[in-house]
Amino acid sequence: MGIRLLLYLSAILLGAFISYKGKISDKILDKLNIIQTLSLLFLLLIMGIKIGIDEKVIYSFFSIGFKAIIMSIFTVGFSILFVFIIRKLFIRKENEIES
Amino acid sequence: MKLSLNILISVGLGILLGYFVLPPSISGATDIVIDAGLMILLFFVGIDIGRHQDVFEKIKVIGFKILLIPFAIISGSLIGGIVGGVILDIPVKYASAVGSGMGWYTLSSILLSNHSTEISTLAFLSNVVREIIALITIPLVAKYIGKYEAIAPAGATAMDTSLPVIASSTDSEISIIAFITGVICTISVPIILPLILNL
């Protein structure tokens, strides 16, 4: 995990450094959103393939898929709710004062 | 909305291709492509951050309160797991353990494998489903609820697979907060999950 984290951080920092120094032309920057979206959709397609070829995922989905969906809906739902409460209580006010 | 639909189509098409068309032997190749693709996308996220140089000033204003976001996500995942467990009649200990995986399906299922095969499988699949739900709902949450809340579905994946989606749906300030949040959530999984199991 440590090496992975370092690699991800390096990729972000490298991108930030290059664009901060203005080494990327406006022409490329204009196309950045399209390239980014296409790369993202391609990556997600491959991630889907990885899930689809994994027999463990497909087999277990047919047996306990309903339970997994319920569990994930509640974990996602409560995570959103708690961040919403935190933002309302602590974060938003600070931003409003600043702006 | 359009991004969510495109994400749903991409992931769905991928699952169908993987299940019906492609042989399992390409599994190693998908890992390499995912790693390489992720690095390229994180590089793009970095480019976007570098273009908005006031972003660190904005984050400085919020200060240490940024840490409340991973805290909220970790708590929400645990409580959400418990509530789901009550509905499905799963013991509180195991239900909260499944929730505490926060999308890191490999680790959560490994840590639970010594306790119960069924719960380990449920942890694996629930966290795979969480990742898919995160990818699809992040753009919708960002648009209709709030940008900070868009980090919540991602949990531990906010530092890797979900980060490009968060970056596309929000702004560079949220991207940085999401990365920090993802790192904290990821670190917390191997700490919190064994703690719950030892209760």
Coordinates of N, CA, C and O in Angstrom, one line a residue, chain A residues 1 4-22 24 26 28-33 35-99, chain B residues 3 6-7 10-11 13-15 17-19 22-24 26-27 30-31 33-35 37-39 41-47 49-51 53 61-62 65 68-69 72-73 75-77 79-81 83-85 87-88 90 95 98-99 104-105 109 118 121-122 124-126 128-133 135 141 145 148-149 152-153 159-161 163-165 167-168 173 179 183 186-187:
Chain A
M1 N 0.8 -1.2 0.0 CA 0.0 0.0 0.0 C 0.9 1.3 0.0 O 0.6 2.2 -0.7
R4 N 2.2 2.0 -3.5 CA 1.1 2.5 -4.3 C 0.7 3.9 -4.0 O 0.6 4.8 -4.9
L5 N 0.6 4.2 -2.7 CA 0.3 5.6 -2.3 C 1.3 6.6 -2.8 O 1.0 7.7 -3.3
L6 N 2.6 6.2 -2.7 CA 3.7 7.0 -3.2 C 3.6 7.3 -4.7 O 3.8 8.4 -5.2
L7 N 3.2 6.2 -5.4 CA 3.1 6.3 -6.9 C 1.9 7.3 -7.3 O 2.1 8.1 -8.1
Y8 N 0.8 7.1 -6.6 CA -0.4 7.9 -6.9 C 0.0 9.4 -6.6 O -0.3 10.3 -7.4
L9 N 0.6 9.6 -5.4 CA 1.0 11.0 -5.0 C 2.0 11.6 -6.0 O 1.8 12.7 -6.4
S10 N 2.9 10.8 -6.5 CA 3.9 11.2 -7.5 C 3.2 11.7 -8.8 O 3.6 12.7 -9.4
A11 N 2.3 10.8 -9.2 CA 1.6 11.2 -10.5 C 0.8 12.5 -10.4 O 0.9 13.4 -11.3
I12 N 0.2 12.7 -9.2 CA -0.6 14.0 -9.0 C 0.4 15.1 -8.9 O 0.2 16.2 -9.6
L13 N 1.5 15.0 -8.2 CA 2.4 16.1 -8.0 C 3.1 16.4 -9.3 O 3.4 17.6 -9.6
L14 N 3.5 15.4 -10.1 CA 4.1 15.6 -11.4 C 3.2 16.5 -12.3 O 3.6 17.5 -12.9
G15 N 1.9 16.1 -12.3 CA 0.9 16.8 -13.1 C 0.8 18.2 -12.6 O 0.8 19.2 -13.4
A16 N 0.7 18.4 -11.3 CA 0.5 19.7 -10.7 C 1.8 20.6 -11.0 O 1.6 21.8 -11.4
F17 N 3.0 20.0 -10.9 CA 4.2 20.8 -11.1 C 4.3 21.2 -12.6 O 4.6 22.4 -12.8
I18 N 4.0 20.3 -13.5 CA 4.1 20.7 -15.0 C 3.1 21.8 -15.3 O 3.5 22.8 -16.0
S19 N 1.9 21.7 -14.8 CA 0.9 22.7 -15.2 C 1.1 24.0 -14.4 O 0.9 25.1 -14.9
Y20 N 1.7 23.9 -13.2 CA 2.0 25.1 -12.4 C 3.1 25.9 -13.1 O 3.0 27.1 -13.1
K21 N 4.0 25.2 -13.7 CA 5.1 25.9 -14.4 C 4.7 26.4 -15.8 O 5.5 26.9 -16.5
G22 N 3.5 26.1 -16.1 CA 3.0 26.6 -17.4 C 3.6 25.8 -18.6 O 3.7 26.4 -19.7
I24 N 2.3 23.3 -20.1 CA 1.3 22.7 -21.0 C 0.6 23.8 -21.7 O 0.1 24.8 -21.1
D26 N -2.1 26.0 -24.0 CA -3.6 26.2 -23.8 C -4.4 25.3 -24.7 O -5.5 24.9 -24.3
I28 N -3.7 22.2 -25.5 CA -3.8 20.9 -24.8 C -4.8 21.0 -23.6 O -5.6 20.2 -23.4
L29 N -4.6 22.1 -22.9 CA -5.5 22.3 -21.8 C -7.0 22.3 -22.2 O -7.8 21.8 -21.4
D30 N -7.3 22.9 -23.3 CA -8.7 22.9 -23.8 C -9.2 21.5 -24.1 O -10.4 21.2 -23.9
K31 N -8.3 20.6 -24.5 CA -8.7 19.3 -24.9 C -8.6 18.3 -23.6 O -9.0 17.2 -23.7
L32 N -8.1 18.9 -22.6 CA -7.8 18.1 -21.4 C -9.1 17.4 -20.8 O -9.1 16.2 -20.5
N33 N -10.2 18.1 -20.8 CA -11.4 17.6 -20.3 C -11.9 16.4 -21.0 O -12.3 15.4 -20.5
I35 N -10.0 14.4 -23.0 CA -9.1 13.3 -22.9 C -9.3 12.6 -21.5 O -9.3 11.4 -21.4
Q36 N -9.5 13.5 -20.5 CA -9.7 13.0 -19.1 C -11.0 12.1 -19.1 O -10.9 11.0 -18.5
T37 N -12.1 12.6 -19.6 CA -13.3 11.8 -19.6 C -13.2 10.5 -20.4 O -13.6 9.5 -19.9
L38 N -12.6 10.6 -21.5 CA -12.4 9.3 -22.3 C -11.5 8.3 -21.6 O -11.8 7.1 -21.6
S39 N -10.4 8.8 -21.0 CA -9.5 7.9 -20.3 C -10.3 7.3 -19.1 O -10.1 6.1 -18.8
L40 N -11.1 8.1 -18.4 CA -11.8 7.7 -17.3 C -12.8 6.6 -17.7 O -12.9 5.5 -17.0
L41 N -13.5 6.8 -18.8 CA -14.5 5.8 -19.2 C -13.8 4.5 -19.7 O -14.3 3.4 -19.4
F42 N -12.7 4.6 -20.3 CA -11.9 3.5 -20.7 C -11.5 2.7 -19.4 O -11.6 1.4 -19.4
L43 N -11.0 3.4 -18.4 CA -10.5 2.8 -17.2 C -11.7 2.0 -16.5 O -11.5 0.9 -16.0
L44 N -12.8 2.7 -16.5 CA -14.0 2.0 -15.9 C -14.5 0.8 -16.6 O -14.9 -0.2 -16.1
L45 N -14.3 0.8 -18.0 CA -14.6 -0.3 -18.8 C -13.7 -1.5 -18.4 O -14.2 -2.6 -18.2
I46 N -12.4 -1.2 -18.2 CA -11.5 -2.3 -17.8 C -11.8 -2.8 -16.4 O -11.7 -3.9 -16.1
M47 N -12.2 -1.8 -15.5 CA -12.5 -2.2 -14.2 C -13.7 -3.1 -14.2 O -13.8 -4.1 -13.4
G48 N -14.7 -2.8 -15.1 CA -15.9 -3.6 -15.2 C -15.5 -5.0 -15.7 O -16.0 -6.0 -15.2
I49 N -14.6 -5.1 -16.7 CA -14.1 -6.4 -17.2 C -13.5 -7.2 -16.1 O -13.7 -8.4 -15.9
K50 N -12.7 -6.5 -15.2 CA -12.0 -7.2 -14.1 C -13.1 -7.8 -13.2 O -12.9 -8.9 -12.7
I51 N -14.1 -7.1 -12.9 CA -15.2 -7.6 -12.1 C -15.9 -8.8 -12.8 O -16.2 -9.8 -12.2
G52 N -16.2 -8.6 -14.1 CA -16.9 -9.6 -14.8 C -16.2 -10.9 -15.0 O -16.8 -12.0 -15.0
I53 N -14.9 -10.9 -15.1 CA -14.1 -12.2 -15.3 C -13.8 -12.8 -13.9 O -13.4 -14.0 -13.9
D54 N -14.1 -12.1 -12.8 CA -13.9 -12.7 -11.5 C -15.0 -13.6 -11.1 O -16.1 -13.1 -10.8
E55 N -14.8 -14.9 -11.2 CA -15.9 -15.8 -10.9 C -16.5 -15.7 -9.5 O -17.7 -15.8 -9.2
K56 N -15.6 -15.3 -8.6 CA -16.0 -15.1 -7.2 C -17.0 -14.1 -7.0 O -18.0 -14.2 -6.3
V57 N -16.8 -12.9 -7.8 CA -17.8 -11.8 -7.7 C -19.1 -12.3 -8.3 O -20.2 -12.1 -7.6
I58 N -19.1 -12.8 -9.5 CA -20.3 -13.2 -10.2 C -21.1 -14.3 -9.4 O -22.3 -14.2 -9.1
Y59 N -20.3 -15.3 -8.9 CA -21.0 -16.4 -8.2 C -21.6 -15.9 -6.9 O -22.8 -16.2 -6.6
S60 N -20.9 -15.1 -6.2 CA -21.4 -14.6 -4.9 C -22.5 -13.6 -5.1 O -23.4 -13.5 -4.3
F61 N -22.5 -12.9 -6.3 CA -23.6 -11.9 -6.5 C -24.9 -12.6 -6.7 O -25.9 -12.2 -6.2
F62 N -24.9 -13.8 -7.3 CA -26.1 -14.6 -7.5 C -26.7 -15.1 -6.2 O -27.9 -15.3 -6.0
S63 N -25.7 -15.4 -5.2 CA -26.2 -15.9 -3.9 C -26.5 -14.8 -2.9 O -27.5 -14.9 -2.2
I64 N -25.6 -13.8 -2.7 CA -25.8 -12.8 -1.7 C -25.8 -11.4 -2.2 O -25.6 -10.4 -1.5
G65 N -26.1 -11.3 -3.5 CA -26.1 -9.9 -4.1 C -27.1 -9.0 -3.5 O -26.7 -7.8 -3.3
F66 N -28.3 -9.5 -3.1 CA -29.3 -8.6 -2.5 C -28.7 -8.0 -1.2 O -28.8 -6.8 -0.9
K67 N -28.1 -8.9 -0.3 CA -27.6 -8.5 1.0 C -26.5 -7.4 0.7 O -26.4 -6.4 1.4
A68 N -25.6 -7.7 -0.3 CA -24.5 -6.8 -0.5 C -25.0 -5.4 -1.0 O -24.4 -4.4 -0.6
I69 N -26.0 -5.4 -1.8 CA -26.6 -4.1 -2.2 C -27.2 -3.4 -1.1 O -26.9 -2.2 -0.9
I70 N -27.9 -4.1 -0.2 CA -28.5 -3.4 1.0 C -27.4 -2.8 1.9 O -27.4 -1.6 2.2
M71 N -26.4 -3.6 2.1 CA -25.2 -3.2 3.0 C -24.6 -2.0 2.4 O -24.3 -1.0 3.1
S72 N -24.3 -2.0 1.1 CA -23.6 -0.9 0.5 C -24.4 0.4 0.3 O -23.9 1.5 0.5
I73 N -25.7 0.2 0.1 CA -26.6 1.4 0.1 C -26.6 2.1 1.4 O -26.5 3.3 1.5
F74 N -26.7 1.3 2.5 CA -26.7 2.0 3.8 C -25.3 2.6 4.2 O -25.3 3.7 4.8
T75 N -24.2 1.9 3.8 CA -22.9 2.5 4.2 C -22.7 3.8 3.4 O -22.2 4.8 3.9
V76 N -23.1 3.8 2.1 CA -22.9 5.0 1.3 C -23.9 6.1 1.8 O -23.5 7.2 2.0
G77 N -25.1 5.7 2.0 CA -26.2 6.6 2.5 C -25.8 7.3 3.8 O -25.8 8.6 3.9
F78 N -25.3 6.6 4.8 CA -25.0 7.2 6.0 C -23.7 8.0 5.9 O -23.5 9.0 6.6
S79 N -22.8 7.6 5.1 CA -21.5 8.3 4.9 C -21.9 9.7 4.3 O -21.4 10.7 4.7
I80 N -22.8 9.7 3.3 CA -23.2 11.0 2.7 C -23.9 11.9 3.8 O -23.6 13.1 3.9
L81 N -24.8 11.3 4.6 CA -25.5 12.0 5.6 C -24.6 12.6 6.6 O -24.7 13.8 7.0
F82 N -23.6 11.8 7.1 CA -22.7 12.3 8.1 C -21.8 13.5 7.6 O -21.5 14.4 8.3
V83 N -21.3 13.3 6.3 CA -20.5 14.4 5.7 C -21.4 15.7 5.5 O -20.9 16.8 5.8
F84 N -22.7 15.5 5.2 CA -23.6 16.6 5.0 C -23.7 17.3 6.4 O -23.6 18.6 6.4
I85 N -23.9 16.6 7.5 CA -24.0 17.2 8.8 C -22.7 17.9 9.2 O -22.8 19.1 9.6
I86 N -21.6 17.3 8.9 CA -20.3 17.9 9.2 C -20.1 19.2 8.4 O -19.7 20.3 8.9
R87 N -20.5 19.2 7.1 CA -20.3 20.4 6.3 C -21.2 21.5 6.8 O -20.8 22.6 6.9
K88 N -22.5 21.2 7.1 CA -23.4 22.2 7.6 C -22.9 22.8 8.9 O -23.0 24.0 9.1
L89 N -22.4 21.9 9.8 CA -22.0 22.4 11.2 C -20.7 23.2 11.2 O -20.6 24.2 11.9
F90 N -19.7 22.7 10.4 CA -18.4 23.2 10.6 C -17.7 23.9 9.4 O -17.0 24.8 9.5
I91 N -17.9 23.3 8.2 CA -17.1 23.7 7.1 C -17.8 24.9 6.3 O -17.1 25.8 6.0
R92 N -19.0 24.8 6.0 CA -19.7 25.8 5.2 C -19.5 27.2 5.7 O -19.3 28.2 5.0
K93 N -19.7 27.3 7.0 CA -19.6 28.7 7.7 C -18.3 29.3 7.4 O -18.2 30.5 7.0
E94 N -17.2 28.6 7.5 CA -15.9 29.1 7.3 C -15.7 29.6 5.9 O -15.2 30.7 5.6
N95 N -16.2 28.8 4.9 CA -16.1 29.2 3.5 C -16.9 30.5 3.2 O -16.5 31.3 2.5
E96 N -18.1 30.6 3.9 CA -19.0 31.7 3.6 C -18.3 33.0 4.2 O -18.3 34.0 3.5
I97 N -17.6 32.9 5.4 CA -17.0 34.0 5.9 C -15.9 34.5 5.0 O -15.7 35.7 4.7
E98 N -15.1 33.5 4.5 CA -14.0 33.8 3.6 C -14.5 34.5 2.3 O -13.9 35.5 1.8
S99 N -15.6 34.0 1.7 CA -16.0 34.6 0.4 C -16.8 35.8 0.7 O -17.0 36.6 -0.2
Chain B
L3 N -22.6 12.1 -17.0 CA -21.4 11.4 -16.6 C -21.8 10.1 -15.9 O -21.2 9.1 -16.1
N6 N -22.8 7.6 -18.4 CA -21.7 7.1 -19.1 C -20.9 6.1 -18.3 O -20.4 5.1 -18.8
I7 N -20.7 6.4 -17.0 CA -20.0 5.6 -16.1 C -20.7 4.2 -15.9 O -20.1 3.1 -16.0
S10 N -20.2 2.2 -19.1 CA -18.8 1.7 -19.2 C -18.6 0.5 -18.2 O -18.1 -0.5 -18.7
V11 N -19.0 0.7 -17.0 CA -18.8 -0.4 -16.0 C -19.7 -1.6 -16.4 O -19.2 -2.8 -16.4
L13 N -21.0 -2.4 -19.3 CA -20.5 -3.1 -20.6 C -19.2 -3.9 -20.2 O -19.1 -5.1 -20.7
G14 N -18.4 -3.4 -19.4 CA -17.2 -4.1 -19.0 C -17.5 -5.4 -18.3 O -16.9 -6.5 -18.6
I15 N -18.5 -5.4 -17.3 CA -18.9 -6.6 -16.6 C -19.4 -7.6 -17.6 O -19.0 -8.8 -17.5
L17 N -18.8 -7.9 -20.8 CA -17.7 -8.4 -21.7 C -16.8 -9.4 -20.9 O -16.5 -10.4 -21.4
G18 N -16.6 -9.0 -19.6 CA -15.7 -9.9 -18.8 C -16.4 -11.2 -18.5 O -15.8 -12.3 -18.5
Y19 N -17.8 -11.2 -18.3 CA -18.5 -12.4 -18.0 C -18.7 -13.3 -19.2 O -18.6 -14.5 -19.2
L22 N -14.8 -12.3 -22.6 CA -13.3 -12.5 -22.4 C -12.9 -13.6 -21.5 O -13.6 -14.0 -20.6
P23 N -11.8 -14.2 -21.8 CA -11.3 -15.4 -21.0 C -10.7 -14.9 -19.6 O -10.1 -13.8 -19.6
P24 N -10.9 -15.7 -18.5 CA -10.3 -15.3 -17.2 C -8.8 -15.0 -17.3 O -8.3 -14.3 -16.4
I26 N -7.1 -13.1 -19.0 CA -6.6 -11.8 -19.2 C -6.6 -11.0 -17.9 O -6.3 -9.8 -17.9
S27 N -6.9 -11.6 -16.7 CA -7.0 -10.9 -15.5 C -5.7 -10.1 -15.1 O -5.8 -9.0 -14.7
T30 N -5.6 -7.0 -17.1 CA -6.5 -5.9 -16.7 C -5.9 -5.1 -15.5 O -6.0 -3.9 -15.4
D31 N -5.2 -5.9 -14.6 CA -4.5 -5.2 -13.5 C -3.5 -4.2 -14.0 O -3.4 -3.1 -13.5
V33 N -3.4 -2.7 -17.0 CA -4.0 -1.5 -17.6 C -4.7 -0.6 -16.6 O -4.6 0.6 -16.7
I34 N -5.3 -1.2 -15.6 CA -5.9 -0.4 -14.5 C -4.9 0.5 -13.8 O -5.0 1.7 -13.6
D35 N -3.7 -0.1 -13.5 CA -2.7 0.6 -12.8 C -2.1 1.8 -13.6 O -2.0 2.9 -13.2
G37 N -3.6 3.1 -16.3 CA -4.7 4.1 -16.6 C -4.9 5.0 -15.4 O -5.1 6.2 -15.5
L38 N -4.8 4.4 -14.2 CA -5.0 5.2 -13.0 C -3.9 6.3 -12.8 O -4.2 7.4 -12.5
M39 N -2.7 5.9 -13.1 CA -1.6 6.8 -13.0 C -1.8 8.0 -14.0 O -1.5 9.1 -13.6
L41 N -4.6 9.1 -15.2 CA -5.7 9.9 -14.7 C -5.4 10.8 -13.5 O -5.8 11.9 -13.4
L42 N -4.6 10.2 -12.6 CA -4.1 11.0 -11.4 C -3.2 12.1 -11.9 O -3.2 13.2 -11.3
F43 N -2.4 11.9 -13.0 CA -1.6 12.9 -13.5 C -2.5 14.1 -14.0 O -2.2 15.2 -13.8
F44 N -3.6 13.7 -14.7 CA -4.5 14.7 -15.1 C -5.1 15.5 -14.0 O -5.3 16.7 -14.0
V45 N -5.4 14.8 -12.9 CA -6.0 15.4 -11.7 C -4.9 16.5 -11.2 O -5.3 17.6 -10.8
G46 N -3.7 16.0 -11.2 CA -2.6 16.9 -10.8 C -2.5 18.2 -11.7 O -2.3 19.3 -11.2
I47 N -2.6 18.0 -13.0 CA -2.6 19.1 -14.0 C -3.7 20.1 -13.6 O -3.5 21.3 -13.5
I49 N -5.1 20.6 -10.7 CA -4.7 21.2 -9.4 C -3.7 22.3 -9.6 O -3.8 23.4 -9.1
G50 N -2.7 22.0 -10.5 CA -1.6 23.0 -10.8 C -2.2 24.3 -11.5 O -1.6 25.4 -11.3
R51 N -3.3 24.1 -12.2 CA -3.9 25.3 -12.9 C -4.6 26.2 -11.9 O -4.8 27.4 -12.2
Q53 N -4.1 27.7 -8.7 CA -3.0 27.9 -7.6 C -3.6 28.4 -6.3 O -2.9 28.4 -5.3
V61 N -8.0 27.7 4.7 CA -9.1 28.4 5.4 C -9.9 27.4 6.2 O -10.3 27.6 7.4
I62 N -10.1 26.2 5.6 CA -10.9 25.2 6.3 C -10.0 24.6 7.4 O -10.5 24.2 8.5
K65 N -10.2 21.1 10.0 CA -11.6 20.6 9.9 C -11.8 19.6 8.8 O -12.8 18.9 8.7
L68 N -12.4 16.1 9.6 CA -13.7 15.7 10.0 C -14.4 14.9 8.9 O -15.3 14.1 9.2
I69 N -14.0 15.2 7.7 CA -14.7 14.5 6.6 C -14.4 13.0 6.6 O -15.3 12.2 6.6
A72 N -16.3 11.5 9.4 CA -17.7 11.4 9.1 C -18.0 10.1 8.2 O -18.9 9.4 8.4
I73 N -17.1 9.9 7.3 CA -17.2 8.8 6.3 C -17.0 7.5 7.1 O -17.8 6.5 6.9
S75 N -17.4 6.9 10.4 CA -18.6 6.7 11.3 C -19.8 6.3 10.5 O -20.5 5.4 10.9
G76 N -20.0 7.0 9.4 CA -21.2 6.7 8.5 C -21.2 5.3 8.0 O -22.2 4.6 7.9
S77 N -20.0 4.8 7.6 CA -19.9 3.5 7.1 C -20.2 2.5 8.2 O -20.8 1.4 7.9
I79 N -22.0 3.0 11.0 CA -23.4 3.0 11.4 C -24.3 2.5 10.3 O -25.2 1.7 10.5
G80 N -23.9 2.8 9.1 CA -24.7 2.3 7.9 C -24.6 0.8 7.8 O -25.6 0.1 7.6
G81 N -23.4 0.2 8.1 CA -23.3 -1.2 8.2 C -24.2 -1.8 9.2 O -24.8 -2.8 9.0
V83 N -27.0 -0.6 10.6 CA -28.4 -0.4 10.2 C -28.7 -1.5 9.2 O -29.7 -2.2 9.3
G84 N -27.9 -1.7 8.2 CA -28.1 -2.7 7.1 C -28.1 -4.1 7.8 O -28.9 -4.9 7.4
G85 N -27.2 -4.3 8.8 CA -27.2 -5.6 9.5 C -28.4 -5.9 10.2 O -28.9 -7.0 10.3
I87 N -31.4 -4.8 9.5 CA -32.4 -5.2 8.5 C -32.2 -6.7 8.0 O -33.2 -7.4 7.9
L88 N -31.0 -7.0 7.8 CA -30.7 -8.3 7.2 C -30.4 -9.4 8.3 O -30.0 -10.5 8.0
I90 N -27.9 -9.5 10.6 CA -26.5 -9.9 10.7 C -26.0 -9.3 12.0 O -26.4 -8.2 12.4
A95 N -21.7 -6.9 10.9 CA -22.3 -5.9 10.1 C -21.4 -4.6 10.0 O -21.1 -4.1 9.0
V98 N -18.2 -5.3 8.0 CA -18.4 -5.2 6.6 C -18.4 -3.8 6.2 O -17.8 -3.4 5.2
G99 N -19.2 -2.9 6.9 CA -19.2 -1.5 6.6 C -17.9 -0.8 6.7 O -17.6 0.1 5.9
W104 N -12.6 -1.0 0.2 CA -11.4 -1.8 0.0 C -11.8 -3.3 0.2 O -11.6 -3.9 1.3
Y105 N -12.3 -3.9 -0.9 CA -12.9 -5.2 -0.8 C -11.9 -6.3 -0.6 O -12.2 -7.3 0.1
S109 N -12.2 -8.5 3.0 CA -12.6 -9.9 2.9 C -11.5 -10.8 3.5 O -11.8 -11.8 4.1
E118 N -18.9 -16.8 5.1 CA -20.1 -16.1 4.6 C -19.9 -14.6 4.7 O -20.2 -13.8 3.8
T121 N -17.2 -13.3 2.4 CA -17.8 -13.1 1.0 C -18.7 -11.9 0.9 O -18.6 -11.1 0.0
L122 N -19.5 -11.7 2.0 CA -20.4 -10.5 2.0 C -19.6 -9.2 2.0 O -19.9 -8.3 1.3
F124 N -16.6 -8.8 0.9 CA -16.0 -8.7 -0.5 C -17.0 -8.1 -1.4 O -16.7 -7.0 -2.0
L125 N -18.1 -8.7 -1.5 CA -19.1 -8.3 -2.5 C -19.7 -6.9 -2.2 O -19.9 -6.0 -3.0
S126 N -20.0 -6.7 -0.9 CA -20.6 -5.4 -0.5 C -19.6 -4.2 -0.8 O -20.1 -3.2 -1.3
V128 N -17.3 -4.3 -3.2 CA -17.2 -4.2 -4.7 C -18.4 -3.4 -5.1 O -18.3 -2.4 -5.9
V129 N -19.6 -3.7 -4.6 CA -20.9 -3.0 -4.9 C -20.7 -1.5 -4.5 O -21.1 -0.6 -5.2
R130 N -20.1 -1.3 -3.3 CA -19.9 0.1 -2.9 C -19.1 0.9 -3.9 O -19.4 2.0 -4.2
E131 N -18.1 0.3 -4.4 CA -17.2 1.0 -5.4 C -18.0 1.3 -6.6 O -17.9 2.4 -7.1
I132 N -18.8 0.4 -7.1 CA -19.6 0.6 -8.3 C -20.6 1.7 -8.0 O -20.8 2.6 -8.8
I133 N -21.3 1.6 -6.9 CA -22.3 2.6 -6.5 C -21.6 4.0 -6.4 O -22.2 5.0 -6.9
L135 N -18.9 5.1 -8.0 CA -18.5 5.6 -9.3 C -19.8 6.2 -10.0 O -19.7 7.2 -10.6
V141 N -24.4 13.0 -6.6 CA -24.3 13.6 -5.3 C -23.6 15.0 -5.4 O -24.1 16.0 -4.8
I145 N -26.5 17.3 -4.1 CA -26.4 17.4 -2.6 C -25.2 18.4 -2.3 O -25.5 19.4 -1.6
Y148 N -18.7 18.3 -1.1 CA -18.0 17.6 0.0 C -18.6 16.2 0.1 O -17.9 15.2 0.3
E149 N -20.0 16.2 0.0 CA -20.7 14.9 0.1 C -20.3 13.9 -1.0 O -20.4 12.7 -0.8
A152 N -18.0 11.2 0.0 CA -18.5 10.2 0.9 C -18.7 8.8 0.3 O -18.3 7.8 0.9
P153 N -19.4 8.6 -0.9 CA -19.6 7.3 -1.4 C -18.2 6.5 -1.6 O -18.2 5.3 -1.5
M159 N -8.9 7.9 -2.8 CA -7.5 8.2 -3.2 C -7.0 7.6 -4.5 O -6.0 7.9 -5.0
D160 N -7.8 6.6 -5.0 CA -7.4 6.0 -6.3 C -8.6 5.9 -7.3 O -8.8 6.9 -8.0
T161 N -9.3 4.8 -7.3 CA -10.2 4.6 -8.5 C -11.3 5.6 -8.6 O -11.8 6.0 -9.6
L163 N -11.1 8.8 -7.4 CA -10.6 10.2 -7.5 C -10.8 10.8 -8.8 O -11.2 12.0 -8.9
P164 N -10.5 10.1 -10.0 CA -10.8 10.8 -11.2 C -12.3 11.2 -11.4 O -12.5 12.2 -12.0
V165 N -13.2 10.4 -10.9 CA -14.6 10.7 -11.0 C -14.9 11.9 -10.2 O -15.7 12.8 -10.6
A167 N -12.8 14.3 -9.3 CA -12.2 15.4 -10.0 C -13.0 15.9 -11.1 O -13.2 17.1 -11.3
S168 N -13.6 15.0 -11.9 CA -14.4 15.4 -13.0 C -15.8 16.0 -12.6 O -16.3 16.8 -13.3
E173 N -10.0 21.9 -5.4 CA -10.0 21.9 -4.0 C -10.6 20.6 -3.4 O -10.0 20.0 -2.5
F179 N -8.4 13.2 -1.9 CA -7.2 12.3 -1.8 C -6.8 12.1 -0.4 O -6.6 11.0 0.1
V183 N -6.8 8.6 1.7 CA -5.6 8.0 2.4 C -6.0 7.7 3.8 O -5.7 6.6 4.3
T186 N -8.3 4.7 4.0 CA -7.5 3.5 3.6 C -6.7 3.0 4.8 O -6.7 1.8 5.1
I187 N -6.0 4.0 5.4 CA -5.2 3.6 6.6 C -6.0 3.0 7.7 O -5.6 2.1 8.5

